Amino acid sequence: MLVNENMGSAAQVAAWFAKESGFATLVGDITGGSYGGPRTNARLPNTGIALTFDMLYPIDAHGRPLEAGTIPHHFNLPGLDALETVLTIIRS
């Protein structure tokens, strides 16, 4: 499965499930995350700093939050995109 930082929400869950279940090998870059319930805005007291975060905090089998994205099995090779990386892996 080709993945990158633009994958969020349902696409994030599909990539996570594919990796965790062994259904597919992920190639590309860390997914965008953005899964864990409705996005919420909050301001830190006494600072005025605003944060946007998912309300829930689901994690994968390794304790990594789904909000932080799913790490692929293979990152893009230098100078190649995900499809070119896959084709290189297949050739080798």
PDB file of C-alpha atoms in Angstrom:
ATOM      1  CA  MET A   1       0.000   0.000   0.000  1.00  0.00           C
ATOM      2  CA  LEU A   2       1.453   3.387  -0.977  1.00  0.00           C
ATOM      3  CA  VAL A   3       1.215   5.821   1.930  1.00  0.00           C
ATOM      4  CA  ASN A   4       2.152   9.423   2.709  1.00  0.00           C
ATOM      5  CA  GLU A   5       1.461  12.351   5.021  1.00  0.00           C
ATOM      6  CA  ASN A   6      -1.762  13.266   3.175  1.00  0.00           C
ATOM      7  CA  MET A   7      -3.500  10.160   4.523  1.00  0.00           C
ATOM      8  CA  GLY A   8      -5.747  10.955   7.459  1.00  0.00           C
ATOM      9  CA  SER A   9      -9.003   9.866   9.046  1.00  0.00           C
ATOM     10  CA  ALA A  10     -10.399   6.737   7.323  1.00  0.00           C
ATOM     11  CA  ALA A  11      -7.319   6.382   5.082  1.00  0.00           C
ATOM     12  CA  GLN A  12      -5.169   6.471   8.226  1.00  0.00           C
ATOM     13  CA  VAL A  13      -7.225   3.680   9.783  1.00  0.00           C
ATOM     14  CA  ALA A  14      -7.001   1.609   6.576  1.00  0.00           C
ATOM     15  CA  ALA A  15      -3.197   1.944   6.524  1.00  0.00           C
ATOM     16  CA  TRP A  16      -2.934   1.140  10.237  1.00  0.00           C
ATOM     17  CA  PHE A  17      -5.189  -1.907   9.880  1.00  0.00           C
ATOM     18  CA  ALA A  18      -3.306  -3.148   6.809  1.00  0.00           C
ATOM     19  CA  LYS A  19      -0.013  -2.956   8.694  1.00  0.00           C
ATOM     20  CA  GLU A  20      -1.224  -4.368  12.026  1.00  0.00           C
ATOM     21  CA  SER A  21      -3.052  -7.289  10.401  1.00  0.00           C
ATOM     22  CA  GLY A  22      -0.280  -8.113   7.943  1.00  0.00           C
ATOM     23  CA  PHE A  23      -2.702  -7.581   5.057  1.00  0.00           C
ATOM     24  CA  ALA A  24      -0.376  -5.248   3.137  1.00  0.00           C
ATOM     25  CA  THR A  25       3.148  -3.877   3.160  1.00  0.00           C
ATOM     26  CA  LEU A  26       3.244  -0.091   3.523  1.00  0.00           C
ATOM     27  CA  VAL A  27       5.698   1.881   1.390  1.00  0.00           C
ATOM     28  CA  GLY A  28       6.212   5.638   1.373  1.00  0.00           C
ATOM     29  CA  ASP A  29       6.169   8.062   4.268  1.00  0.00           C
ATOM     30  CA  ILE A  30       4.499   8.270   7.694  1.00  0.00           C
ATOM     31  CA  THR A  31       0.755   8.801   7.312  1.00  0.00           C
ATOM     32  CA  GLY A  32      -0.879  12.031   8.443  1.00  0.00           C
ATOM     33  CA  GLY A  33      -2.684  10.506  11.388  1.00  0.00           C
ATOM     34  CA  SER A  34      -5.737  12.542  12.328  1.00  0.00           C
ATOM     35  CA  TYR A  35      -7.761   9.782  13.869  1.00  0.00           C
ATOM     36  CA  GLY A  36      -9.155   9.634  17.344  1.00  0.00           C
ATOM     37  CA  GLY A  37     -12.471  11.367  17.433  1.00  0.00           C
ATOM     38  CA  PRO A  38     -13.546  14.918  16.763  1.00  0.00           C
ATOM     39  CA  ARG A  39     -10.875  17.591  16.502  1.00  0.00           C
ATOM     40  CA  THR A  40     -10.935  19.894  19.506  1.00  0.00           C
ATOM     41  CA  ASN A  41      -9.415  23.302  20.101  1.00  0.00           C
ATOM     42  CA  ALA A  42      -8.159  24.355  23.527  1.00  0.00           C
ATOM     43  CA  ARG A  43      -6.155  27.274  24.877  1.00  0.00           C
ATOM     44  CA  LEU A  44      -3.500  26.675  27.511  1.00  0.00           C
ATOM     45  CA  PRO A  45      -4.137  28.700  30.637  1.00  0.00           C
ATOM     46  CA  ASN A  46      -1.989  31.784  31.245  1.00  0.00           C
ATOM     47  CA  THR A  47      -0.271  31.502  27.850  1.00  0.00           C
ATOM     48  CA  GLY A  48      -2.900  31.982  25.169  1.00  0.00           C
ATOM     49  CA  ILE A  49      -1.320  29.148  23.173  1.00  0.00           C
ATOM     50  CA  ALA A  50      -4.001  27.336  21.155  1.00  0.00           C
ATOM     51  CA  LEU A  51      -3.830  23.593  20.536  1.00  0.00           C
ATOM     52  CA  THR A  52      -5.786  21.413  18.135  1.00  0.00           C
ATOM     53  CA  PHE A  53      -5.948  17.720  18.980  1.00  0.00           C
ATOM     54  CA  ASP A  54      -8.048  14.569  18.655  1.00  0.00           C
ATOM     55  CA  MET A  55     -10.281  13.939  21.655  1.00  0.00           C
ATOM     56  CA  LEU A  56      -9.452  10.243  21.926  1.00  0.00           C
ATOM     57  CA  TYR A  57      -5.999   8.713  22.077  1.00  0.00           C
ATOM     58  CA  PRO A  58      -5.991   5.276  20.390  1.00  0.00           C
ATOM     59  CA  ILE A  59      -2.593   3.609  20.049  1.00  0.00           C
ATOM     60  CA  ASP A  60      -1.162   0.804  17.934  1.00  0.00           C
ATOM     61  CA  ALA A  61       0.375  -2.423  19.243  1.00  0.00           C
ATOM     62  CA  HIS A  62       3.671  -0.598  19.875  1.00  0.00           C
ATOM     63  CA  GLY A  63       2.140   2.262  21.860  1.00  0.00           C
ATOM     64  CA  ARG A  64       2.372   4.809  19.028  1.00  0.00           C
ATOM     65  CA  PRO A  65      -0.691   7.066  18.874  1.00  0.00           C
ATOM     66  CA  LEU A  66      -2.705   6.814  15.668  1.00  0.00           C
ATOM     67  CA  GLU A  67      -2.832  10.614  15.727  1.00  0.00           C
ATOM     68  CA  ALA A  68       0.922  10.614  15.007  1.00  0.00           C
ATOM     69  CA  GLY A  69       0.467   8.517  11.859  1.00  0.00           C
ATOM     70  CA  THR A  70       1.478   5.005  10.867  1.00  0.00           C
ATOM     71  CA  ILE A  71       5.106   4.231  10.067  1.00  0.00           C
ATOM     72  CA  PRO A  72       5.499   2.325   6.786  1.00  0.00           C
ATOM     73  CA  HIS A  73       7.442  -0.916   6.460  1.00  0.00           C
ATOM     74  CA  HIS A  74       9.662   0.735   3.825  1.00  0.00           C
ATOM     75  CA  PHE A  75      10.394   4.458   3.517  1.00  0.00           C
ATOM     76  CA  ASN A  76      10.898   5.990   0.073  1.00  0.00           C
ATOM     77  CA  LEU A  77      14.381   5.388  -1.274  1.00  0.00           C
ATOM     78  CA  PRO A  78      16.449   8.578  -1.790  1.00  0.00           C
ATOM     79  CA  GLY A  79      15.232  10.471  -4.842  1.00  0.00           C
ATOM     80  CA  LEU A  80      12.314   8.093  -5.492  1.00  0.00           C
ATOM     81  CA  ASP A  81       8.608   8.322  -4.782  1.00  0.00           C
ATOM     82  CA  ALA A  82       6.616   5.456  -3.256  1.00  0.00           C
ATOM     83  CA  LEU A  83       5.740   3.781  -6.555  1.00  0.00           C
ATOM     84  CA  GLU A  84       9.336   3.921  -7.781  1.00  0.00           C
ATOM     85  CA  THR A  85      10.459   2.550  -4.418  1.00  0.00           C
ATOM     86  CA  VAL A  86       8.045  -0.383  -4.709  1.00  0.00           C
ATOM     87  CA  LEU A  87       9.212  -1.175  -8.225  1.00  0.00           C
ATOM     88  CA  THR A  88      12.841  -1.076  -7.034  1.00  0.00           C
ATOM     89  CA  ILE A  89      12.032  -3.419  -4.141  1.00  0.00           C
ATOM     90  CA  ILE A  90      10.237  -5.816  -6.499  1.00  0.00           C
ATOM     91  CA  ARG A  91      13.216  -5.819  -8.913  1.00  0.00           C
ATOM     92  CA  SER A  92      15.629  -6.656  -6.097  1.00  0.00           C
TER      93      SER A  92
END
